[in-house]
mmCIF file of C-alpha atoms in Angstrom:
data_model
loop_
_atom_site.group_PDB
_atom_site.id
_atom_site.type_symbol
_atom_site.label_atom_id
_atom_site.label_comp_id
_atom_site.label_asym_id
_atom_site.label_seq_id
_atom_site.Cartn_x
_atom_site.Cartn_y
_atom_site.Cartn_z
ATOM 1 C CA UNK A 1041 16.547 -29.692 -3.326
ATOM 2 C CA UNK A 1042 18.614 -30.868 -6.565
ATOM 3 C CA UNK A 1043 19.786 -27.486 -7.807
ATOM 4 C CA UNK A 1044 21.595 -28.839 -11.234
ATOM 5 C CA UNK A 1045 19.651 -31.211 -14.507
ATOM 6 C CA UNK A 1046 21.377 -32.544 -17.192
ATOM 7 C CA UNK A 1047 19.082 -32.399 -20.445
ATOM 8 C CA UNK A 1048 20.271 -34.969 -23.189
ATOM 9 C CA UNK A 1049 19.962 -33.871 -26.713
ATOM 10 C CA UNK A 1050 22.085 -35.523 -28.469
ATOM 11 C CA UNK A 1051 22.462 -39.280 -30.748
ATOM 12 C CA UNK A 1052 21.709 -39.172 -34.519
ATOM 13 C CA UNK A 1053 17.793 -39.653 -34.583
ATOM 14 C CA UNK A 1054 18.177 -42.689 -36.840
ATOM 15 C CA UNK A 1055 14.762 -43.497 -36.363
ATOM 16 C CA UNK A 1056 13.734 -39.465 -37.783
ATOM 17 C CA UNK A 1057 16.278 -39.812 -40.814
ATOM 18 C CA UNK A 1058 16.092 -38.181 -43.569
ATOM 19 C CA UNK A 1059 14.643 -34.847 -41.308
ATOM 20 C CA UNK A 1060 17.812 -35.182 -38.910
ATOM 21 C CA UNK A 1061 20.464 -36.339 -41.371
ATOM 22 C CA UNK A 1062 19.942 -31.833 -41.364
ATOM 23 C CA UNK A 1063 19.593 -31.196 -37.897
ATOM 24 C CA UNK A 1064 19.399 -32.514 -34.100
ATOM 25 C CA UNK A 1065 15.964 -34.428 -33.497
ATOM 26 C CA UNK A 1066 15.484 -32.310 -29.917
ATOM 27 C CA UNK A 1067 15.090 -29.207 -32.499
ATOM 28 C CA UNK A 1068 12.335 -30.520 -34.604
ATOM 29 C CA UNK A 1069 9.334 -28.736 -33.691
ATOM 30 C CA UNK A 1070 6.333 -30.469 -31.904
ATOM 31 C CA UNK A 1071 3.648 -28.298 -32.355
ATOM 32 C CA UNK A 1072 4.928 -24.810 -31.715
ATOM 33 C CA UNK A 1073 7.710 -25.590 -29.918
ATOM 34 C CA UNK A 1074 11.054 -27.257 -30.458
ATOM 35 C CA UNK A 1075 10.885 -30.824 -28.954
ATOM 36 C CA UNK A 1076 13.712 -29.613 -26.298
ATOM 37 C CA UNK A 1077 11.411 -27.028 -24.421
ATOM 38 C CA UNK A 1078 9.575 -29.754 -22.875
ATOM 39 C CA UNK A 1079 11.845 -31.651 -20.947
ATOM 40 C CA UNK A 1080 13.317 -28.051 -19.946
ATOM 41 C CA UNK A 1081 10.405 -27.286 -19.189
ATOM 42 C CA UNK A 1082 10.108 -30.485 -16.653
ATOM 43 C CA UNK A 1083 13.384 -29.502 -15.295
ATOM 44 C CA UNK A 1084 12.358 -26.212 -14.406
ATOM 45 C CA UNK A 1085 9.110 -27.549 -12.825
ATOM 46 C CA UNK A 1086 11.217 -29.530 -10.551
ATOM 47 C CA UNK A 1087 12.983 -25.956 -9.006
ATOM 48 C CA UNK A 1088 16.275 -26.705 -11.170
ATOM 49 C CA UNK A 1089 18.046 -23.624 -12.332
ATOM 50 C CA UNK A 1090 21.349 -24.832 -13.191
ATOM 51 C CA UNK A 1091 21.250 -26.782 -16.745
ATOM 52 C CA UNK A 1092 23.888 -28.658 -18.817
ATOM 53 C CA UNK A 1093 23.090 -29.275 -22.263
ATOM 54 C CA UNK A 1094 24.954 -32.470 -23.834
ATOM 55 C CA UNK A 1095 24.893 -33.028 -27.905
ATOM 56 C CA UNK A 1096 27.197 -33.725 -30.914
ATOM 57 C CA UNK A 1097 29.530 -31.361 -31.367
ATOM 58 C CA UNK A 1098 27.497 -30.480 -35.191
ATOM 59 C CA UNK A 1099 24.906 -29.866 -33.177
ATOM 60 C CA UNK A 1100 25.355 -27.919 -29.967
ATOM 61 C CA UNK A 1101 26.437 -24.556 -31.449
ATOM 62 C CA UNK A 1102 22.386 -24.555 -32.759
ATOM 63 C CA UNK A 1103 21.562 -25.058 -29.205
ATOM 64 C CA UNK A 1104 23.417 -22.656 -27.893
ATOM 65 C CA UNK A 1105 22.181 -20.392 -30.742
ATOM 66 C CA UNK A 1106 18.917 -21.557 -28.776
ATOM 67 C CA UNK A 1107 19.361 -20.918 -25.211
ATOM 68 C CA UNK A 1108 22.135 -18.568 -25.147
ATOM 69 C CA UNK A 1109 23.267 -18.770 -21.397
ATOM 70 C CA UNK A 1110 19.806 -19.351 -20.012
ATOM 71 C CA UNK A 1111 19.488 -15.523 -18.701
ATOM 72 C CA UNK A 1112 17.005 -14.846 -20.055
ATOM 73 C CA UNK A 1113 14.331 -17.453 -18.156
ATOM 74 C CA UNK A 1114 16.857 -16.644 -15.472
ATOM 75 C CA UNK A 1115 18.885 -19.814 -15.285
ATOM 76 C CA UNK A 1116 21.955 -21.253 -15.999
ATOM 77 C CA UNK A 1117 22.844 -23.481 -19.029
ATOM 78 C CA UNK A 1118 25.721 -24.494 -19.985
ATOM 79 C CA UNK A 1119 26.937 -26.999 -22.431
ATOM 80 C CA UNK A 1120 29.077 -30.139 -22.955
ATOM 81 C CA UNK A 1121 29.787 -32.666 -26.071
ATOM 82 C CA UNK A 1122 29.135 -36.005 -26.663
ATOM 83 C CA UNK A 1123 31.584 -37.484 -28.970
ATOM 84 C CA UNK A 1124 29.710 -40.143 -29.603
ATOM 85 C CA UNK A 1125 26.758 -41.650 -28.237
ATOM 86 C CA UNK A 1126 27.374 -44.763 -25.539
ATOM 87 C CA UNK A 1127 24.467 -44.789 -23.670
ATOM 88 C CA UNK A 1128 22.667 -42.481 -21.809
ATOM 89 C CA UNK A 1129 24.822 -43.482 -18.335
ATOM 90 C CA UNK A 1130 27.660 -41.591 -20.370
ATOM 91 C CA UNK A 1131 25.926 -38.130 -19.196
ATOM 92 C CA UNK A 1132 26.890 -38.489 -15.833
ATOM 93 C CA UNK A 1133 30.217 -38.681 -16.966
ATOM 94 C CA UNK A 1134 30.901 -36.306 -19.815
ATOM 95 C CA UNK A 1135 29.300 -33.914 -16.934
ATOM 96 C CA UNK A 1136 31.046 -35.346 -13.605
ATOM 97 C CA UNK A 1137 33.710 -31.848 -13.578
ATOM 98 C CA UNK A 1138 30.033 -29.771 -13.796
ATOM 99 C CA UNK A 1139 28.250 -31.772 -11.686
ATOM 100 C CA UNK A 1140 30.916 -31.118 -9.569
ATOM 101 C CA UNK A 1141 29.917 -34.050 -6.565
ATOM 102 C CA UNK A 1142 26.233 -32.525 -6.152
ATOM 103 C CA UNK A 1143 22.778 -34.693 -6.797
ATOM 104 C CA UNK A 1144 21.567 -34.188 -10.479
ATOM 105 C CA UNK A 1145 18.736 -34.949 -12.555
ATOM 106 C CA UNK A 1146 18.909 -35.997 -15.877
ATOM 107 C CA UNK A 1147 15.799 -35.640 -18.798
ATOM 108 C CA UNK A 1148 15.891 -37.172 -22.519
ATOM 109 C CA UNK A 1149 15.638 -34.073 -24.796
ATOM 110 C CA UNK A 1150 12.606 -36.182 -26.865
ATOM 111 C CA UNK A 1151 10.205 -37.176 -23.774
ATOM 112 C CA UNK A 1152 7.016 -34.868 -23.250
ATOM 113 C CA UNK A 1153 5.753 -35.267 -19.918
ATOM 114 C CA UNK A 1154 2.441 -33.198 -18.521
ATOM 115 C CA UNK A 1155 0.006 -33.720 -16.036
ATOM 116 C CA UNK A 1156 -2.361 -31.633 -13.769
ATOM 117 C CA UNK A 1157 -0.091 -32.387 -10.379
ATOM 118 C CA UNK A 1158 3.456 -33.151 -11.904
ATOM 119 C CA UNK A 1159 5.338 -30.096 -10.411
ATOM 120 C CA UNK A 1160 4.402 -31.679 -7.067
ATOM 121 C CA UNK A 1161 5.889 -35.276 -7.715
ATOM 122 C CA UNK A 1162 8.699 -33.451 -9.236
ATOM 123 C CA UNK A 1163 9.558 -31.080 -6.882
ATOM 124 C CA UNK A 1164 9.188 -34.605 -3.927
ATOM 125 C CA UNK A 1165 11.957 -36.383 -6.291
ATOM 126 C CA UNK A 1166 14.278 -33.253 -6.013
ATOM 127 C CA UNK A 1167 13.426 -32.971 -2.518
ATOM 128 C CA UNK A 1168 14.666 -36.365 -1.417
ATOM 129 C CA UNK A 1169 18.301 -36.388 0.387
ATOM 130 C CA UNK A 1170 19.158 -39.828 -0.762
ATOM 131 C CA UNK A 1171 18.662 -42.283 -3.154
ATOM 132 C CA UNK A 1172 17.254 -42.349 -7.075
ATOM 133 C CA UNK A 1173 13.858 -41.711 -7.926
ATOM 134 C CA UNK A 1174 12.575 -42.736 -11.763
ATOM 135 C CA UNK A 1175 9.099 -42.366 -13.089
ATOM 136 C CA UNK A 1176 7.208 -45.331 -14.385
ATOM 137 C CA UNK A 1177 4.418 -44.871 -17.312
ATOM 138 C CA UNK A 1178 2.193 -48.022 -18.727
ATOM 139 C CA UNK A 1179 2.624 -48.624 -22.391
ATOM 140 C CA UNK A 1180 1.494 -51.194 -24.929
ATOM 141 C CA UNK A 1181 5.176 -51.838 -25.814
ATOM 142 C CA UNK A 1182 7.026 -52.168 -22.948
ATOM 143 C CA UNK A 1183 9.918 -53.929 -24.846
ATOM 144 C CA UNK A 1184 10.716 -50.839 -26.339
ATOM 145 C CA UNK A 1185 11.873 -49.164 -23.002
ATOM 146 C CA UNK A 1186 13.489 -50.683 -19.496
ATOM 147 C CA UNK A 1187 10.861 -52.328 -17.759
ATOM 148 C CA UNK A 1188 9.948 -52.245 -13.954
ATOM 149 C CA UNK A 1189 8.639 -55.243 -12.483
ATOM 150 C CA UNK A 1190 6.548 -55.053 -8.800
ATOM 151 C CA UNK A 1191 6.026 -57.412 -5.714
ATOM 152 C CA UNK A 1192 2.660 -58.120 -3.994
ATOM 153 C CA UNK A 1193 3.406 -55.084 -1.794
ATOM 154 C CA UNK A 1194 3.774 -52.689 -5.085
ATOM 155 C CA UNK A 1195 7.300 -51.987 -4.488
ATOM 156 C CA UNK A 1196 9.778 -52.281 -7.661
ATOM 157 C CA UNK A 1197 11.705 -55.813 -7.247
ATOM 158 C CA UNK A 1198 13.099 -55.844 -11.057
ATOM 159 C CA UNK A 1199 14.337 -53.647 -14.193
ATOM 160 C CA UNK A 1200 15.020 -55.214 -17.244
ATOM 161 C CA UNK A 1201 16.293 -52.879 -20.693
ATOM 162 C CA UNK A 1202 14.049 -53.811 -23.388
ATOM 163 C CA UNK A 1203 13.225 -57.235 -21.815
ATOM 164 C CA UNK A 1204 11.700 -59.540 -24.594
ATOM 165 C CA UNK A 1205 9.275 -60.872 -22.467
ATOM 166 C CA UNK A 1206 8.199 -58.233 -20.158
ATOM 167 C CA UNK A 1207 7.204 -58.761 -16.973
ATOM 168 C CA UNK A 1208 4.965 -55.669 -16.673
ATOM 169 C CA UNK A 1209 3.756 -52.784 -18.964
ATOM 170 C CA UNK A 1210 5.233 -50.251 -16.702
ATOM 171 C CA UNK A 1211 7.941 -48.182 -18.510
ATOM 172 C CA UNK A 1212 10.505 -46.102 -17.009
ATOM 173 C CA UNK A 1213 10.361 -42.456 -18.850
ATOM 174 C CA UNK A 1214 13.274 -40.447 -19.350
ATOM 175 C CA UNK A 1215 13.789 -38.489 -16.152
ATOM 176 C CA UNK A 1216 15.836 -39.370 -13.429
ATOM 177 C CA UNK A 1217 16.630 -38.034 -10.010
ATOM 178 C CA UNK A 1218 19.779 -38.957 -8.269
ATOM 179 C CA UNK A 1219 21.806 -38.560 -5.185
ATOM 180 C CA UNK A 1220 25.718 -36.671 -4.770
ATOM 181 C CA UNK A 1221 26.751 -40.629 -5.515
ATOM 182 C CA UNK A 1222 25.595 -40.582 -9.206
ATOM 183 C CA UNK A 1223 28.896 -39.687 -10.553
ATOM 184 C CA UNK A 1224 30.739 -42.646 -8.791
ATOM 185 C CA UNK A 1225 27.406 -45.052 -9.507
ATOM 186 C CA UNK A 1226 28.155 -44.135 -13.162
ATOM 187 C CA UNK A 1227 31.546 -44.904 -13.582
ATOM 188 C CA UNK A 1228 31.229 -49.002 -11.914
ATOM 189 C CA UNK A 1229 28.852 -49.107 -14.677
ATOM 190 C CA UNK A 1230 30.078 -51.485 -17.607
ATOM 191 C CA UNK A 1231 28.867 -51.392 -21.183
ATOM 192 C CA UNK A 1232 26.098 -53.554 -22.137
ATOM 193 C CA UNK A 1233 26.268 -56.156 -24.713
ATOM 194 C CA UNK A 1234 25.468 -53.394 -26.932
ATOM 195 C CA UNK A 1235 28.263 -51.704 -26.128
ATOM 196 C CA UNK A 1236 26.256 -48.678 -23.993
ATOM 197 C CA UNK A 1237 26.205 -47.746 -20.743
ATOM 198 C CA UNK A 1238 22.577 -48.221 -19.584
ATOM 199 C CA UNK A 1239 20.839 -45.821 -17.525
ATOM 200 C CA UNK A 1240 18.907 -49.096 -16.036
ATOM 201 C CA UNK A 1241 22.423 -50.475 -14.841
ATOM 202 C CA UNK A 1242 22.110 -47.415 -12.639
ATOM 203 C CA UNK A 1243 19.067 -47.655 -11.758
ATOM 204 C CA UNK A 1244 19.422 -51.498 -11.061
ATOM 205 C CA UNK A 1245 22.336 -50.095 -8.993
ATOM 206 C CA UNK A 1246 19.998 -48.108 -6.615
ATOM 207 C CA UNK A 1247 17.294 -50.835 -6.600
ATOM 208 C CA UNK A 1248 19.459 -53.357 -5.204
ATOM 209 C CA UNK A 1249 20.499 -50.740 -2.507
ATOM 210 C CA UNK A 1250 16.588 -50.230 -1.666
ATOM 211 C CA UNK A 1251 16.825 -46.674 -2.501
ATOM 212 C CA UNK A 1252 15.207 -46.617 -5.485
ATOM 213 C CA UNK A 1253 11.788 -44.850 -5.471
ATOM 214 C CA UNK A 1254 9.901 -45.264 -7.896
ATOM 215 C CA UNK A 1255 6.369 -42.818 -9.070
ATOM 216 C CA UNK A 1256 3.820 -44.234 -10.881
ATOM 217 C CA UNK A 1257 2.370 -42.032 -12.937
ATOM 218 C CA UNK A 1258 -1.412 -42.305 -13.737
ATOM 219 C CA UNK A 1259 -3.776 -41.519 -15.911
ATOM 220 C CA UNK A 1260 -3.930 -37.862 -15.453
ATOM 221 C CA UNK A 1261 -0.930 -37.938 -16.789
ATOM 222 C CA UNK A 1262 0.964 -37.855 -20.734
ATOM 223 C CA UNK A 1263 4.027 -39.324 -21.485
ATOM 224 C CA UNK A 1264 4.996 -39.212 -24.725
ATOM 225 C CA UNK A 1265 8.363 -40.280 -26.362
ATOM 226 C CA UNK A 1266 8.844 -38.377 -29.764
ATOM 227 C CA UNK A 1267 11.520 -40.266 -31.210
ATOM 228 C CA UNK A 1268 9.501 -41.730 -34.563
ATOM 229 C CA UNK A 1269 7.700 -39.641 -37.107
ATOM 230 C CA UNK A 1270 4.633 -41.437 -35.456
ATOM 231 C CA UNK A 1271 5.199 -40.566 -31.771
ATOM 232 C CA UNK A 1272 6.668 -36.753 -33.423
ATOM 233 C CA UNK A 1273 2.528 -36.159 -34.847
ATOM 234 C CA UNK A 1274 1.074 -37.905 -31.861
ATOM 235 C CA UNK A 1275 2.726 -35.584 -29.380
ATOM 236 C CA UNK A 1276 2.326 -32.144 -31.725
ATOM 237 C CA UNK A 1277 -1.793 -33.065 -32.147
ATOM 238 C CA UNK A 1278 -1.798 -33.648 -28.142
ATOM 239 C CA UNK A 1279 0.082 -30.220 -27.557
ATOM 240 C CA UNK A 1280 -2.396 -28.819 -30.332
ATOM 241 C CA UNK A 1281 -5.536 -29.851 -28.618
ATOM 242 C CA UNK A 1282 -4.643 -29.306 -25.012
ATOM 243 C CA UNK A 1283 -3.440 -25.526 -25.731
ATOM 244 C CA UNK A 1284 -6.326 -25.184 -28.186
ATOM 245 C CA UNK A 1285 -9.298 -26.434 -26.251
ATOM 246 C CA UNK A 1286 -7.478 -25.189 -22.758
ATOM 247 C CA UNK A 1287 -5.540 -21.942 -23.667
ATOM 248 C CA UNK A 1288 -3.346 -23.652 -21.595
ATOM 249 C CA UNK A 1289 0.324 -23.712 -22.724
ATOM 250 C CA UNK A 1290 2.206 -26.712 -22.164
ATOM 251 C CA UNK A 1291 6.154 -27.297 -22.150
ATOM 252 C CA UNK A 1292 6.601 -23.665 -22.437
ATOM 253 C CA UNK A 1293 10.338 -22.189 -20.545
ATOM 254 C CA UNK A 1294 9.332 -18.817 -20.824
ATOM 255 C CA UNK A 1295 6.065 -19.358 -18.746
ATOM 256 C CA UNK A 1296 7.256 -21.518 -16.599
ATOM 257 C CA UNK A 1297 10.121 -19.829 -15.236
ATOM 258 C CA UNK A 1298 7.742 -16.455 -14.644
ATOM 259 C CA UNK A 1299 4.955 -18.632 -13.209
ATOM 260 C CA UNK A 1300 7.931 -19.475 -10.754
ATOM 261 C CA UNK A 1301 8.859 -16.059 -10.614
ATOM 262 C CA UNK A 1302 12.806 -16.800 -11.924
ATOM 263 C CA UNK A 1303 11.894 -13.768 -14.171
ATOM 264 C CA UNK A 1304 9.701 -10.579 -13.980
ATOM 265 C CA UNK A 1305 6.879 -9.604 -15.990
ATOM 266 C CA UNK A 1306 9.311 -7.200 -17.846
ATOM 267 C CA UNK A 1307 11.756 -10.377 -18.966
ATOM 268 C CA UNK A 1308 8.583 -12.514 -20.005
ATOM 269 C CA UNK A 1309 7.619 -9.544 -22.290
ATOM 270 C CA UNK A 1310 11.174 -9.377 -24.171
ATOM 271 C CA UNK A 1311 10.762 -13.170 -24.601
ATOM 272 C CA UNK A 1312 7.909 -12.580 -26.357
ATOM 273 C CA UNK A 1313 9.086 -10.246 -28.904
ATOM 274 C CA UNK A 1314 12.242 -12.263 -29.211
ATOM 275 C CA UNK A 1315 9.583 -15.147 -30.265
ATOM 276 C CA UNK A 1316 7.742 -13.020 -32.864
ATOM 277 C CA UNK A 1317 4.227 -11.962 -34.112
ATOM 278 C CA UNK A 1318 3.546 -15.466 -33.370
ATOM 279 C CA UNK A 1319 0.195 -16.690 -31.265
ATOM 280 C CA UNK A 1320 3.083 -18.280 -28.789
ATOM 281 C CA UNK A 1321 4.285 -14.560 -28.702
ATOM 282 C CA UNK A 1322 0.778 -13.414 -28.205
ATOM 283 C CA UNK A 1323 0.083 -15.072 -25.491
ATOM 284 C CA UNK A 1324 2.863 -15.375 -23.641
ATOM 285 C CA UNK A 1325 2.511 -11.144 -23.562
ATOM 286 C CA UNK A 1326 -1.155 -11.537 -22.654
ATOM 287 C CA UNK A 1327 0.087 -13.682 -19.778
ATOM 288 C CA UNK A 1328 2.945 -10.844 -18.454
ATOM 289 C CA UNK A 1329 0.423 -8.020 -19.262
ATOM 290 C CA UNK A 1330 -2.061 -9.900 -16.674
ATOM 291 C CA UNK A 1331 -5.103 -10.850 -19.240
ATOM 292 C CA UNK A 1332 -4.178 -14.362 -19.788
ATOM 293 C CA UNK A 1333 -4.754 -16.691 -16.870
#
C-alpha cells in the first residue's frame, strides 16, 4: 500500500483573481469547507497517512495555520515550497528528499472527487506494486485537461495535454498513483513548450512502458475541478445538495479519518469544538456521540 500523498496547493489562481490576489485558491471555501479538505480527504480514503503539503511560500504558513502537523486526524503532514510554479511534474521533485525513494500519490488541491465506491478503486491504485494508475472522467471540454485516447480493446493507447482536437472526451483528473520510480521518472522529464513540466509527460512515460492503468470513472461518480468562479459555485451547490438531501458529509478529514478509525471518538469530538457552533461542528459530534449514521 502507498503510505505517503503529495497534495498540491499551490500556483496563483489566475483564473479566481481578484479573490486570490488575498489568499491561496485551495483555501476558498466550497460550501462549508475549504476547497483543500477534499482532495485530503481522497488521500485519506486511499489508506495514506503520511502528507506533504506544497504551496508558495505567502501561502503555506496559512496552511499550516490549517493543518498543524496532521495529529489531530492522526496523520502526518508536512510541508514544502514551491518557488514558483513549473508544472505539476515539479512536485515529485521539490518532494524527492520526503518521498525519500517510496511510491507516492499526488492530488490537485482544487479537484473534488466523490462517488458511492471510490475508497475501493482508491485503495486498488495504492495497492498496486508497480506501475502508475490515473483516473479518467468524461467532460464536454476535454481540451481543457490531458486527454486519454483508447484502442478497440479499451486499453489507453494515447495522452495528449490539452490536445486541440481531442481524440476522446475522457479527462485525466488530478490524482495520481505511482511506483518507488516516480522520483527518477520525474527528473528525465523536460519542460514543455510552455516551459512546465507536465504531469502527462509522466504519465506518457508509464504508458509507453504498459504500466499505466488507467480507471474509468462512471457515472456514479463527481468530478469536479474548482478552479473558475463557475466550477467554485458548481461544486459548493453539489456539496450543498448531497449533504442536505443525504445528511451525508462529503470531503470531510475529520470523518474520514474516524470512519477509518486513525482517531477515536474522543479526537473527533475536540475537532468539533475546534470547528465551532457550526452545523459541520454539529454533526460531526452527533457522528462521535453515535446518533448520526
Amino acid at each position: 500500500m502507498i503510505r505517503k500523498g503529495i497534495l498540491l496547493a499551490g500556483g496563483s489562481g489566475t483564473r479566481l483573481h481578484p479573490t486570490t490576489q488575498a489568499t491561496s485558491k485551495q483555501l476558498l471555501p466550497v460550501y462549508d469547507k475549504p476547497m483543500v479538505y477534499y482532495p485530503l480527504s481522497t488521500l485519506l480514503l486511499a489508506g495514506i497517512r503520511e502528507v506533504l503539503v506544497i504551496s508558495t511560500p505567502a501561502d503555506l504558513p496559512q496552511f499550516q495555520r490549517l493543518f498543524h502537523d496532521g495529529s489531530h486526524l492522526g496523520i502526518r503532514i508536512s510541508y514544502a515550497e514551491q518557488a514558483r510554479p513549473e508544472g505539476i511534474a515539479q512536485a515529485f521533485l521539490i518532494g524527492e528528499d520526503w518521498i525519500a525513494g517510496e511510491a507516492c500519490a499526488l492530488a490537485l488541491g482544487d479537484n473534488l472527487i466523490h462517488g458511492d465506491h471510490l475508497s475501493t478503486l482508491l485503495r486498488a491504485a495504492s495497492a498496486r506494486p508497480e506501475g502508475a494508475t490515473v483516473f479518467a472522467y468524461q467532460v464536454r471540454d476535454p481540451e481543457r485537461y490531458g486527454v486519454i485516447s483508447f484502442g478497440a480493446d479499451g486499453k489507453a493507447v494515447d495522452i495528449v495535454e490539452k490536445p486541440l482536437k481531442p481524440e476522446s472526451n475522457w479527462a485525466v483528473t488530478g490524482l495520481y498513483f505511482y511506483d518507488k520510480r516516480i522520483t527518477d521518472v520525474a527528473k528525465k522529464i523536460k519542460p514543455s513548450a510552455r516551459g512546465e513540466l507536465e504531469i502527462t509527460d509522466i504519465n506518457h512515460w508509464y504508458l509507453n512502458e504498459g504500466s499505466l492503468h488507467v480507471e474509468r470513472l462512471g457515472r456514479g461518480t463527481a468530478w469536479l475541478d474548482a478552479g473558475t468562479p463557475d466550477s467554485l459555485l458548481q461544486a459548493a451547490t453539489f456539496v450543498q445538495t448531497i449533504q442536505t438531501r443525504q445528511g451525508n458529509l462529503v470531503g470531510c478529514p475529520e470523518e474520514i479519518a474516524f470512519r477509518m478509525k486513525y482517531i477515536d471518538a474522543e479526537a473527533l469530538r475536540a475537532c468539533s469544538k475546534l470547528i465551532g457552533k457550526t452545523e459541520l461542528g454539529r454533526i460531526l459530534k452527533d457522528i462521535a456521540d453515535g446518533t448520526h449514521e
